[in-house]
Amino acid sequence: MMSEGSSFMKGLILGGIFCLVMSFFETFNSGTHSEGHEHLHHHLKPVSKDELQKLSESQMSDWTLQVRVYCLIMVTPKLLVHWATANDTWSKHCDKSVFYTSESSKALEAIDLQEQDEWARLRKAIKHAYENAGDLRWFFVARPTTYAIIENLKYLVLDKDPSQPFYIGHTEKSGELDYVEYDSGIVLSYEAMRRLIEIFKDEDRCPERGHALWKTPEEKQLATCLKYTGVFAENGEDAQGKGLFNKKSVSSLISDSMGQNPADVVEACCSDMAITFGGMSPSQIQVLMYGVYRLRPYGHDFHDSLTFLPPNDSDND
Amino acid sequence: MKALGARSAFYVGLVVGTCTMYVLLRQVGFTRNVGSVEPEAHKKSMLEMVEEENKNWKKERLALFNLNHPHHTGEDGTLADALYKHVRILCWVMTGPNNLEKKARHVKATWSRHCNIVVFISSVDDPDFPTVGLNTKEGRDQLYWKTIRAFHYVMDKHGDEADWFLKADDDTYVVVDNLRWILASHSPEDPVYFGRRFKPYVKQGYMSGGAGYVLSKEALRRFVVGFRTKVCTHTSSVEDLALGQCMEKIGVVAGDSRDTLERETFHPFVPESHLTGTFPKTFWYWNYCYYPIVQGPQCCSDLAVSFHYVDASHMYLLEYYTYHLRAFGYKYRYQPPEPSVIQDLNAPAPDKVEIGDIEEKLGAEEQEGEKKSLEQNEKL
């Protein structure tokens, strides 16, 4: 009896250690291979200023039309305050913004998908958006806890062809899978959407309801389905390599930078052309609106080659 | 039998151990950040920062003299540069030895870099920071003494090196470029001062201390003369009110600092309070503001000049919002008019006169004006 028990324990411990060692080994291997893998994990940057200046007027106006964005904002009544804030602020800068909810709320308008499961809801929203896109070719999926500067999103995808598959955001890795983090917003081109709609029909590779014991987050399920169609996640960053998609708030990022780079807090912190921030309260977002769209030092001009006009129906930008 | 049992128990344990650990690891996610490859932009070491500071700043006579107006990558700063040359501002910051590391350091790292000259006023000389020690103690009751002595000091040591003299606290954030926009439409020979105008106690109103205020050269001259002739004295420790009472006595006008849409530029609180806060009806603020209070987005001009009660991290946040973060290609709703002095400098030269000549002419006019007011002062 004793010897069996102790043998079992020995086996258990050895098995665990064996597995741990294998995993670390795998990580280190992937680490050294990362140089090679980097080229697959694209770093997507905006078009350079020089390139922009070379463009003709007609190319400019073509690009202005092509770069219009359809925003899918995935809300629930639990997030009512954030929903209202998104409705009142950044969503007005999308060319079309649609709120998709799990259940309807009397306070705010949305498309009621009547679906509690997040992945199923996301699929329905994507299908609806694709069918109602009109001539919009870029799609931005976010929760209302995310704040987005849509003009900077347009700047990032300005010279990218939406009839090519693009799946952009802040990328993370889970095992072998690269996925775009949901909390900092997901950008999809028209072609990526089209391929998604196709693979949604494949119940084996891209099931609507998973059968696993534990639930895989939607962001990973999305990445897996896209991977089957040959679409891979790309990390959105500026010309200096700074990430454009953030899930932290501005003040949180500033605090981090004060700790890590006290000599150069603002330069080292965040990109000038940042696209998203997360976890900000409604009043912090009003300050952010003021900071992005209004407050500026007189006499410092950026002669951007494109112009985006303010939306018609707001007073805080 | 026993040996077989032990061995199979061992193998079962091995399998169970491996599987459990595998599941555990998968659950934990074992995520790796692909996007966190350290960007090429290197972290600045303290040494590099000191080197860069020496290129941009001259530390002399306990003051910081700006050698290069800060520029941002990709921007066209010609308009700001023109104003920088034409509207010279000396910023003096009220601080103390205990606040150098907590507060003044962040002012030095952020907005004060946009002043032409910066002087940190303390109770102790510190040639390193640098700070100027006036012959005062620290404390709220010393505020007006410090202010009086500070203005006398900057007039004495730097009177010829600037046109306008700004007072700020070490928890005030100032957008100096926007201050230049306002001041460009006024002459430093006019007896005028600007800030957030309060109405009680003083007929023409007075300027909030915390939100910062700026005196023209003529206003500063009259202030110094006022103390020499005892027209003004140390009446109380309530610095902003006492100064405002003195200003009225010596004929310095309390100016209107609002933008062309009548929105306030100097703010006594942080942006969040003005943009989103609703001050209770009993709050003193309601009875103090000279102009009608607006809450919500129209509280504040796009070309805001100052905010108060700004702590360290907030300083960097405001610096990021003002000078860094922007929306690509966005056409601002508010298009402020160019100050006429800039239009004069840029106007097509009549009679083939060089732009330099026009500047000289303007400079000569200024000197004329200076001579005249000096004569007037002596008559006083």
Coordinates of N, CA and C in Angstrom, one line a residue, chain A residues 1 3-5 7-20 23-24 27 30-31 34 38 41 43 49 52 93 149 151-152 154-155 158 170-175 178-179 214 220 235 237 240-242 250-251 254-255 258 260-267 269-274 277 280-284 286-288 290-317, chain B residues 1-2 4-7 9-18 20-23 25-27 29-37 39-46 49 69-81 83 105-106 110 114 175 177-178 181 263 267 271-272 275-276 297-304 307 312-339:
Chain A
M1 N 0.8 -1.2 0.0 CA 0.0 0.0 0.0 C 0.9 1.3 0.0
S3 N 4.0 1.6 -0.7 CA 4.9 1.7 -1.8 C 4.1 2.1 -3.0
E4 N 2.8 1.7 -3.2 CA 2.0 2.1 -4.3 C 1.8 3.6 -4.2
G5 N 1.3 4.0 -3.0 CA 1.1 5.4 -2.8 C 2.3 6.3 -3.1
S7 N 4.8 5.5 -4.9 CA 5.2 5.4 -6.3 C 4.3 6.4 -7.1
F8 N 3.0 6.4 -6.8 CA 2.1 7.3 -7.5 C 2.6 8.7 -7.3
M9 N 2.9 9.1 -6.1 CA 3.3 10.5 -5.8 C 4.6 10.8 -6.6
K10 N 5.5 9.9 -6.6 CA 6.8 10.1 -7.3 C 6.4 10.3 -8.8
G11 N 5.5 9.5 -9.3 CA 5.2 9.6 -10.7 C 4.5 10.9 -11.0
L12 N 3.6 11.3 -10.1 CA 2.9 12.6 -10.2 C 3.9 13.8 -10.3
I13 N 4.8 13.8 -9.4 CA 5.7 14.9 -9.3 C 6.6 14.9 -10.5
L14 N 7.1 13.7 -10.9 CA 8.0 13.6 -12.0 C 7.3 14.1 -13.3
G15 N 6.0 13.7 -13.4 CA 5.2 14.1 -14.6 C 5.0 15.6 -14.7
G16 N 4.7 16.2 -13.5 CA 4.6 17.6 -13.5 C 5.9 18.3 -13.9
I17 N 7.0 17.9 -13.3 CA 8.3 18.5 -13.6 C 8.6 18.4 -15.1
F18 N 8.4 17.2 -15.6 CA 8.6 16.9 -17.0 C 7.9 17.9 -17.9
C19 N 6.6 18.1 -17.6 CA 5.8 18.9 -18.4 C 6.3 20.4 -18.3
L20 N 6.6 20.8 -17.1 CA 7.1 22.2 -16.9 C 8.4 22.4 -17.7
S23 N 7.7 22.7 -21.3 CA 7.1 24.0 -21.7 C 8.1 25.1 -21.7
F24 N 9.0 25.2 -20.7 CA 10.1 26.2 -20.7 C 11.0 26.0 -21.9
T27 N 9.4 27.4 -24.8 CA 9.4 28.9 -24.7 C 10.7 29.4 -25.2
S30 N 11.1 29.0 -28.8 CA 10.4 30.0 -29.6 C 11.0 31.4 -29.4
G31 N 11.6 31.6 -28.2 CA 12.3 32.9 -28.0 C 13.4 33.1 -29.0
S34 N 12.2 33.7 -32.3 CA 11.3 34.8 -32.5 C 11.8 35.7 -33.6
E38 N 9.3 36.9 -36.2 CA 8.9 38.3 -36.2 C 8.3 38.7 -37.6
H41 N 4.9 37.9 -37.7 CA 4.0 38.7 -36.9 C 4.3 40.1 -37.3
H43 N 4.5 44.1 -38.0 CA 4.3 45.3 -37.3 C 3.8 46.3 -38.3
K49 N 5.3 60.4 -43.9 CA 4.9 61.8 -44.3 C 5.4 62.1 -45.7
L52 N 3.1 60.6 -48.2 CA 1.9 61.3 -48.3 C 2.0 62.6 -49.2
H93 N -17.3 60.1 -34.4 CA -16.3 60.3 -35.3 C -16.2 59.1 -36.3
I149 N -9.6 57.1 -31.1 CA -9.4 58.3 -31.9 C -9.5 57.8 -33.3
E151 N -9.7 59.2 -36.2 CA -8.9 59.9 -37.2 C -7.5 59.2 -37.3
N152 N -7.0 58.8 -36.1 CA -5.7 58.1 -36.1 C -5.7 56.7 -36.6
K154 N -7.7 55.9 -39.1 CA -7.8 56.1 -40.5 C -6.3 56.4 -41.0
Y155 N -5.6 57.1 -40.2 CA -4.2 57.4 -40.6 C -3.4 56.1 -40.7
L158 N -4.5 54.2 -43.9 CA -4.7 55.0 -45.0 C -4.2 54.4 -46.3
H170 N -3.6 45.5 -30.9 CA -2.5 45.2 -30.0 C -2.4 43.7 -30.0
T171 N -1.3 43.1 -30.5 CA -1.2 41.7 -30.5 C -0.6 41.0 -29.3
E172 N -1.2 39.9 -28.9 CA -0.7 39.1 -27.8 C -0.5 37.7 -28.4
K173 N 0.3 36.9 -27.6 CA 0.5 35.5 -28.1 C 0.0 34.5 -27.0
S174 N -0.7 33.5 -27.5 CA -1.1 32.5 -26.6 C -0.7 31.1 -27.2
G175 N 0.4 30.6 -26.7 CA 0.9 29.4 -27.3 C 1.3 29.7 -28.7
D178 N -1.3 34.0 -32.4 CA -1.3 35.4 -32.2 C -2.7 36.0 -32.3
Y179 N -3.1 36.8 -31.4 CA -4.4 37.3 -31.5 C -4.4 38.8 -31.1
W214 N -13.9 24.6 -20.6 CA -13.7 26.0 -20.3 C -14.0 26.8 -21.5
K220 N -9.6 35.2 -28.8 CA -8.8 34.0 -29.3 C -9.6 33.2 -30.3
N235 N 0.4 43.9 -35.4 CA 0.5 44.9 -34.3 C 0.6 46.3 -34.9
E237 N 1.5 50.0 -34.8 CA 2.5 50.9 -34.2 C 2.9 52.0 -35.0
Q240 N 8.0 55.1 -34.8 CA 9.0 54.8 -33.8 C 8.9 53.5 -33.2
G241 N 7.8 52.7 -33.6 CA 7.6 51.4 -33.0 C 6.8 51.4 -31.7
K242 N 6.2 52.6 -31.4 CA 5.4 52.6 -30.2 C 4.0 52.1 -30.5
V250 N -4.8 56.8 -20.1 CA -3.6 57.7 -20.3 C -2.9 57.9 -18.9
S251 N -3.7 58.2 -17.9 CA -3.0 58.5 -16.6 C -2.2 57.3 -16.1
I254 N 1.0 57.2 -18.1 CA 1.9 58.3 -17.6 C 2.5 57.8 -16.3
S255 N 1.8 57.3 -15.4 CA 2.3 56.9 -14.1 C 3.4 55.8 -14.3
M258 N 6.5 57.5 -15.5 CA 7.2 58.3 -14.5 C 8.1 57.4 -13.7
Q260 N 9.3 54.4 -14.9 CA 10.4 53.7 -15.7 C 11.3 54.7 -16.4
N261 N 10.8 55.9 -16.8 CA 11.6 56.9 -17.5 C 11.4 58.2 -16.9
P262 N 11.9 58.4 -15.7 CA 11.6 59.7 -15.0 C 12.3 60.9 -15.8
A263 N 13.3 60.6 -16.6 CA 14.0 61.7 -17.3 C 13.3 62.1 -18.5
D264 N 12.3 61.4 -19.0 CA 11.7 61.6 -20.3 C 10.3 61.1 -20.3
V265 N 9.5 61.5 -19.3 CA 8.2 60.9 -19.1 C 7.3 60.8 -20.3
V266 N 7.1 62.0 -20.9 CA 6.1 62.0 -22.0 C 6.5 61.4 -23.3
E267 N 7.8 61.7 -23.6 CA 8.3 61.1 -24.9 C 8.3 59.6 -24.9
C269 N 6.4 57.7 -23.1 CA 5.1 57.1 -22.7 C 4.3 56.5 -23.9
C270 N 3.7 57.5 -24.6 CA 2.7 57.0 -25.5 C 2.8 57.7 -26.9
S271 N 2.3 57.1 -27.9 CA 2.5 57.7 -29.2 C 1.6 59.0 -29.4
D272 N 2.1 59.9 -30.2 CA 1.4 61.1 -30.6 C 0.1 60.7 -31.4
M273 N 0.2 59.6 -32.1 CA -0.9 59.2 -33.0 C -1.7 58.0 -32.4
A274 N -1.7 57.9 -31.0 CA -2.3 56.8 -30.4 C -3.8 56.7 -30.9
F277 N -7.3 53.9 -26.0 CA -7.0 53.8 -24.5 C -8.2 53.1 -23.9
M280 N -11.1 54.2 -18.9 CA -11.2 55.6 -18.4 C -12.6 55.9 -18.0
S281 N -12.7 56.7 -17.0 CA -14.0 57.1 -16.5 C -14.6 58.1 -17.5
P282 N -15.9 58.3 -17.4 CA -16.6 59.3 -18.3 C -16.0 60.7 -18.2
S283 N -15.7 61.1 -17.0 CA -15.1 62.5 -16.9 C -13.7 62.6 -17.5
Q284 N -12.9 61.5 -17.3 CA -11.6 61.4 -17.9 C -11.7 61.5 -19.4
Q286 N -14.0 63.0 -21.1 CA -14.3 64.4 -21.5 C -13.0 65.2 -21.6
V287 N -12.1 65.0 -20.6 CA -10.9 65.7 -20.7 C -10.0 65.2 -21.9
L288 N -10.1 63.9 -22.2 CA -9.4 63.4 -23.3 C -9.9 64.0 -24.6
Y290 N -11.2 66.9 -25.0 CA -10.8 68.3 -25.0 C -9.3 68.3 -25.4
G291 N -8.5 67.4 -24.8 CA -7.1 67.3 -25.1 C -6.8 66.9 -26.5
V292 N -7.6 66.0 -27.1 CA -7.3 65.6 -28.5 C -7.8 66.6 -29.5
Y293 N -9.1 67.0 -29.4 CA -9.7 67.7 -30.4 C -9.8 69.2 -30.2
R294 N -9.3 69.7 -29.1 CA -9.4 71.2 -28.9 C -8.1 71.8 -28.3
L295 N -7.6 71.4 -27.2 CA -6.5 72.0 -26.5 C -5.2 71.9 -27.4
R296 N -4.6 73.0 -27.7 CA -3.3 72.9 -28.5 C -2.6 74.2 -28.3
P297 N -1.2 74.2 -28.6 CA -0.4 75.4 -28.4 C -0.5 76.2 -29.7
Y298 N -0.8 77.5 -29.6 CA -0.9 78.3 -30.8 C 0.4 78.4 -31.6
G299 N 0.3 78.2 -32.9 CA 1.5 78.5 -33.7 C 2.2 77.2 -34.1
H300 N 1.8 76.1 -33.6 CA 2.4 74.8 -34.0 C 1.5 74.1 -34.9
D301 N 1.8 74.0 -36.2 CA 0.9 73.4 -37.2 C 1.5 72.1 -37.8
F302 N 0.6 71.2 -38.0 CA 1.0 70.0 -38.8 C 0.2 70.0 -40.1
H303 N 0.9 70.1 -41.2 CA 0.2 70.2 -42.4 C -0.1 68.8 -42.9
D304 N -1.1 68.2 -42.3 CA -1.5 66.8 -42.7 C -2.1 66.9 -44.1
S305 N -1.7 65.9 -44.9 CA -2.2 65.9 -46.3 C -3.7 65.7 -46.4
L306 N -4.3 65.1 -45.4 CA -5.7 64.9 -45.5 C -6.4 65.7 -44.4
T307 N -7.7 66.0 -44.7 CA -8.5 66.7 -43.7 C -9.7 65.9 -43.3
F308 N -10.0 65.8 -42.0 CA -11.2 65.2 -41.4 C -12.0 66.2 -40.7
L309 N -13.2 66.4 -41.1 CA -14.0 67.5 -40.5 C -14.6 67.0 -39.2
P310 N -14.9 67.9 -38.3 CA -15.6 67.6 -37.0 C -17.0 67.1 -37.3
P311 N -17.6 66.2 -36.4 CA -18.9 65.7 -36.7 C -20.0 66.8 -36.4
N312 N -21.1 66.6 -37.0 CA -22.2 67.6 -37.0 C -22.8 67.8 -35.6
D313 N -22.9 66.7 -34.9 CA -23.8 66.7 -33.7 C -23.1 66.6 -32.4
S314 N -22.0 67.3 -32.2 CA -21.4 67.3 -30.9 C -20.8 68.6 -30.5
D315 N -20.6 68.8 -29.2 CA -20.1 70.1 -28.7 C -18.8 70.0 -27.9
N316 N -18.3 68.7 -27.8 CA -17.2 68.5 -26.9 C -15.9 68.2 -27.7
D317 N -16.0 68.6 -29.0 CA -14.8 68.3 -29.8 C -14.6 69.4 -30.9
Chain B
M1 N 3.1 -9.2 -7.4 CA 1.8 -8.4 -7.3 C 2.1 -7.0 -6.8
K2 N 2.8 -7.0 -5.7 CA 3.1 -5.7 -5.1 C 4.0 -4.9 -6.0
L4 N 4.2 -5.0 -9.3 CA 3.4 -4.5 -10.4 C 2.6 -3.4 -10.0
G5 N 1.9 -3.5 -8.9 CA 1.1 -2.4 -8.4 C 1.8 -1.1 -8.2
A6 N 3.0 -1.2 -7.7 CA 3.8 0.0 -7.4 C 4.2 0.6 -8.7
R7 N 4.7 -0.2 -9.7 CA 5.1 0.3 -11.0 C 4.0 1.0 -11.7
A9 N 1.3 2.2 -10.5 CA 0.9 3.4 -9.7 C 1.8 4.5 -10.1
F10 N 3.1 4.2 -10.3 CA 4.1 5.2 -10.7 C 3.7 5.8 -12.1
Y11 N 3.4 4.9 -13.0 CA 3.1 5.3 -14.4 C 1.8 6.2 -14.4
V12 N 0.8 5.7 -13.6 CA -0.4 6.5 -13.5 C -0.2 7.9 -13.0
G13 N 0.7 7.9 -11.9 CA 1.0 9.2 -11.4 C 1.7 10.1 -12.4
L14 N 2.6 9.5 -13.2 CA 3.4 10.2 -14.2 C 2.4 10.9 -15.2
V15 N 1.5 10.1 -15.7 CA 0.5 10.5 -16.7 C -0.4 11.6 -16.1
V16 N -0.9 11.3 -14.9 CA -1.8 12.3 -14.2 C -1.0 13.6 -14.0
G17 N 0.2 13.5 -13.5 CA 1.0 14.7 -13.3 C 1.3 15.5 -14.5
T18 N 1.6 14.8 -15.6 CA 1.9 15.5 -16.9 C 0.6 16.3 -17.3
T20 N -2.1 17.2 -15.7 CA -2.6 18.2 -14.8 C -1.7 19.5 -15.0
M21 N -0.4 19.3 -15.1 CA 0.5 20.4 -15.3 C 0.2 21.1 -16.6
Y22 N -0.1 20.3 -17.7 CA -0.3 20.8 -19.0 C -1.6 21.7 -19.0
V23 N -2.6 21.1 -18.4 CA -3.9 21.9 -18.3 C -3.7 23.2 -17.5
L25 N -1.0 24.9 -17.1 CA -0.3 25.9 -17.9 C -1.1 26.5 -19.0
R26 N -1.9 25.7 -19.7 CA -2.8 26.3 -20.7 C -3.8 27.3 -20.1
Q27 N -4.3 27.0 -19.0 CA -5.3 27.9 -18.3 C -4.6 29.2 -18.0
G29 N -2.5 30.5 -19.4 CA -2.4 31.2 -20.7 C -1.0 31.1 -21.3
F30 N 0.0 31.2 -20.4 CA 1.3 31.2 -20.9 C 1.5 32.2 -22.1
T31 N 0.9 33.3 -21.9 CA 0.9 34.3 -23.0 C 2.2 35.0 -23.1
R32 N 2.6 35.3 -24.3 CA 3.8 36.1 -24.5 C 3.4 37.2 -25.4
N33 N 4.0 38.3 -25.1 CA 3.7 39.5 -25.8 C 4.5 39.6 -27.1
V34 N 3.8 39.5 -28.2 CA 4.5 39.7 -29.5 C 4.8 41.1 -29.7
G35 N 3.8 41.9 -29.3 CA 4.0 43.4 -29.7 C 4.9 44.1 -28.7
S36 N 5.5 43.5 -27.7 CA 6.2 44.2 -26.7 C 7.7 44.2 -27.0
V37 N 8.1 44.0 -28.3 CA 9.5 44.1 -28.7 C 9.9 45.5 -28.4
P39 N 10.7 49.0 -28.5 CA 10.9 49.9 -29.7 C 12.3 50.5 -29.8
E40 N 12.6 50.9 -31.0 CA 13.9 51.4 -31.2 C 14.2 52.6 -30.3
A41 N 13.2 53.4 -30.0 CA 13.4 54.6 -29.2 C 13.9 54.2 -27.8
H42 N 15.2 54.6 -27.5 CA 15.8 54.1 -26.3 C 15.4 55.0 -25.1
K43 N 15.5 54.4 -24.0 CA 15.2 55.2 -22.8 C 16.3 56.2 -22.6
K44 N 16.0 57.4 -22.3 CA 17.0 58.4 -22.1 C 17.7 58.2 -20.7
S45 N 19.0 58.2 -20.7 CA 19.7 58.1 -19.4 C 19.8 59.5 -18.8
M46 N 20.0 59.7 -17.6 CA 20.1 61.0 -16.9 C 21.2 61.8 -17.6
M49 N 20.1 63.3 -20.8 CA 19.1 64.3 -20.5 C 19.9 65.6 -20.2
H69 N 13.7 77.4 -28.8 CA 12.3 77.2 -28.6 C 12.0 75.7 -28.9
P70 N 11.4 75.0 -28.0 CA 11.2 73.5 -28.2 C 10.4 73.2 -29.4
H71 N 10.8 72.3 -30.2 CA 10.1 71.9 -31.4 C 9.7 70.4 -31.3
H72 N 8.7 70.1 -32.1 CA 8.2 68.7 -32.1 C 8.4 68.1 -33.4
T73 N 8.8 66.8 -33.5 CA 9.0 66.2 -34.8 C 7.8 66.3 -35.7
G74 N 8.0 66.7 -36.9 CA 7.0 66.8 -37.9 C 6.2 68.0 -37.9
E75 N 6.4 69.0 -37.0 CA 5.6 70.1 -36.9 C 6.2 71.3 -37.7
D76 N 5.3 72.3 -38.0 CA 5.7 73.5 -38.6 C 5.5 74.6 -37.5
G77 N 6.6 75.0 -36.9 CA 6.5 75.9 -35.8 C 6.8 77.4 -36.1
T78 N 6.8 77.8 -37.3 CA 7.2 79.1 -37.7 C 6.4 80.2 -37.0
L79 N 5.1 80.0 -36.9 CA 4.3 81.0 -36.3 C 4.6 81.1 -34.8
A80 N 4.8 80.0 -34.1 CA 5.1 80.0 -32.7 C 6.5 80.6 -32.5
D81 N 7.5 80.3 -33.4 CA 8.8 80.9 -33.3 C 8.8 82.4 -33.4
L83 N 6.3 84.4 -32.7 CA 5.8 84.9 -31.4 C 6.8 84.8 -30.3
R105 N 10.3 70.4 -9.9 CA 11.0 69.6 -10.8 C 10.2 69.2 -12.1
H106 N 8.9 69.0 -11.8 CA 8.0 68.6 -13.0 C 7.6 69.8 -13.8
T110 N 8.4 70.2 -17.9 CA 7.3 70.4 -18.8 C 7.1 71.8 -19.3
H114 N 8.9 76.3 -22.3 CA 8.5 77.2 -23.4 C 8.6 78.7 -23.0
V175 N 0.2 77.0 -20.6 CA 0.6 76.8 -22.1 C 1.1 78.1 -22.6
D177 N 2.7 79.1 -25.2 CA 2.5 79.6 -26.5 C 1.1 80.3 -26.6
N178 N 0.1 79.8 -25.9 CA -1.2 80.4 -25.9 C -1.2 81.8 -25.2
W181 N -0.1 84.3 -27.7 CA -1.2 84.6 -28.6 C -2.0 85.8 -28.1
R263 N -14.4 82.8 -24.2 CA -14.2 81.7 -23.3 C -12.9 82.0 -22.5
H267 N -7.4 79.3 -15.8 CA -8.4 78.5 -15.0 C -7.9 78.2 -13.6
P271 N -8.6 70.8 -15.5 CA -9.6 70.7 -16.7 C -10.8 69.9 -16.3
E272 N -10.7 68.8 -15.6 CA -11.8 67.9 -15.3 C -12.9 68.7 -14.5
L275 N -14.6 71.1 -17.0 CA -15.3 70.5 -18.1 C -16.5 69.6 -17.7
T276 N -16.4 69.0 -16.5 CA -17.4 68.1 -16.1 C -18.0 68.3 -14.8
P297 N -18.2 71.9 -21.8 CA -17.1 72.1 -22.8 C -16.8 73.5 -23.1
Q298 N -17.8 74.4 -23.1 CA -17.5 75.8 -23.4 C -16.9 76.6 -22.3
C299 N -16.5 75.9 -21.2 CA -15.9 76.6 -20.0 C -14.6 77.1 -20.4
C300 N -13.9 76.4 -21.4 CA -12.5 76.6 -21.5 C -12.2 76.8 -23.0
S301 N -11.3 77.8 -23.3 CA -10.9 78.1 -24.6 C -10.0 76.9 -25.2
D302 N -10.0 76.7 -26.5 CA -9.1 75.8 -27.1 C -7.7 76.2 -26.8
L303 N -7.5 77.5 -26.7 CA -6.2 78.1 -26.5 C -6.1 78.4 -25.0
A304 N -6.3 77.5 -24.1 CA -6.2 77.7 -22.7 C -4.8 78.1 -22.3
F307 N -4.0 76.1 -15.9 CA -4.8 75.3 -15.0 C -4.1 75.3 -13.6
A312 N 2.0 66.3 -10.0 CA 3.1 65.9 -10.9 C 2.6 65.1 -12.1
S313 N 1.8 64.0 -11.8 CA 1.4 63.2 -13.0 C 0.5 63.9 -13.9
H314 N -0.3 64.8 -13.4 CA -1.2 65.7 -14.2 C -0.4 66.6 -15.1
M315 N 0.7 67.1 -14.6 CA 1.6 68.0 -15.4 C 2.0 67.2 -16.7
Y316 N 2.4 66.0 -16.5 CA 2.8 65.2 -17.7 C 1.7 64.9 -18.6
L317 N 0.5 64.6 -18.0 CA -0.7 64.3 -18.7 C -1.1 65.5 -19.6
L318 N -1.0 66.7 -19.0 CA -1.4 67.9 -19.8 C -0.4 68.2 -20.8
E319 N 0.9 68.0 -20.5 CA 1.9 68.1 -21.6 C 1.7 67.2 -22.7
Y320 N 1.3 66.0 -22.5 CA 1.0 65.0 -23.5 C -0.2 65.5 -24.3
Y321 N -1.3 65.9 -23.6 CA -2.5 66.4 -24.3 C -2.2 67.6 -25.2
T322 N -1.4 68.6 -24.6 CA -1.2 69.8 -25.3 C -0.3 69.7 -26.5
Y323 N 0.9 69.1 -26.2 CA 2.0 69.1 -27.2 C 2.2 67.9 -28.0
H324 N 1.6 66.8 -27.6 CA 1.9 65.5 -28.2 C 0.6 64.9 -28.9
L325 N -0.3 64.4 -28.1 CA -1.5 63.7 -28.7 C -2.3 64.6 -29.6
R326 N -2.6 64.1 -30.7 CA -3.5 64.8 -31.6 C -4.3 63.9 -32.5
A327 N -5.3 64.4 -33.2 CA -6.0 63.6 -34.2 C -5.6 64.0 -35.6
F328 N -5.1 63.0 -36.3 CA -4.5 63.3 -37.6 C -5.5 64.0 -38.6
G329 N -5.1 65.0 -39.2 CA -5.9 65.7 -40.2 C -7.1 66.4 -39.7
Y330 N -7.3 66.5 -38.4 CA -8.6 67.0 -37.9 C -8.6 68.5 -38.0
K331 N -9.7 69.0 -38.6 CA -9.9 70.5 -38.7 C -10.6 71.0 -37.5
Y332 N -9.8 71.8 -36.7 CA -10.4 72.3 -35.4 C -11.6 73.2 -35.7
R333 N -12.6 73.1 -34.8 CA -13.7 74.0 -35.0 C -13.4 75.5 -34.8
Y334 N -12.5 75.7 -33.8 CA -12.1 77.1 -33.5 C -10.9 77.5 -34.3
Q335 N -11.0 78.5 -35.2 CA -9.9 78.9 -35.9 C -9.5 80.3 -35.4
P336 N -8.6 80.4 -34.5 CA -8.3 81.7 -33.9 C -7.6 82.7 -34.9
P337 N -7.9 84.0 -34.8 CA -7.3 84.9 -35.7 C -5.8 85.1 -35.4
E338 N -5.1 85.4 -36.4 CA -3.6 85.7 -36.2 C -3.5 87.0 -35.6
P339 N -2.6 87.2 -34.6 CA -2.5 88.5 -34.0 C -1.9 89.5 -35.1

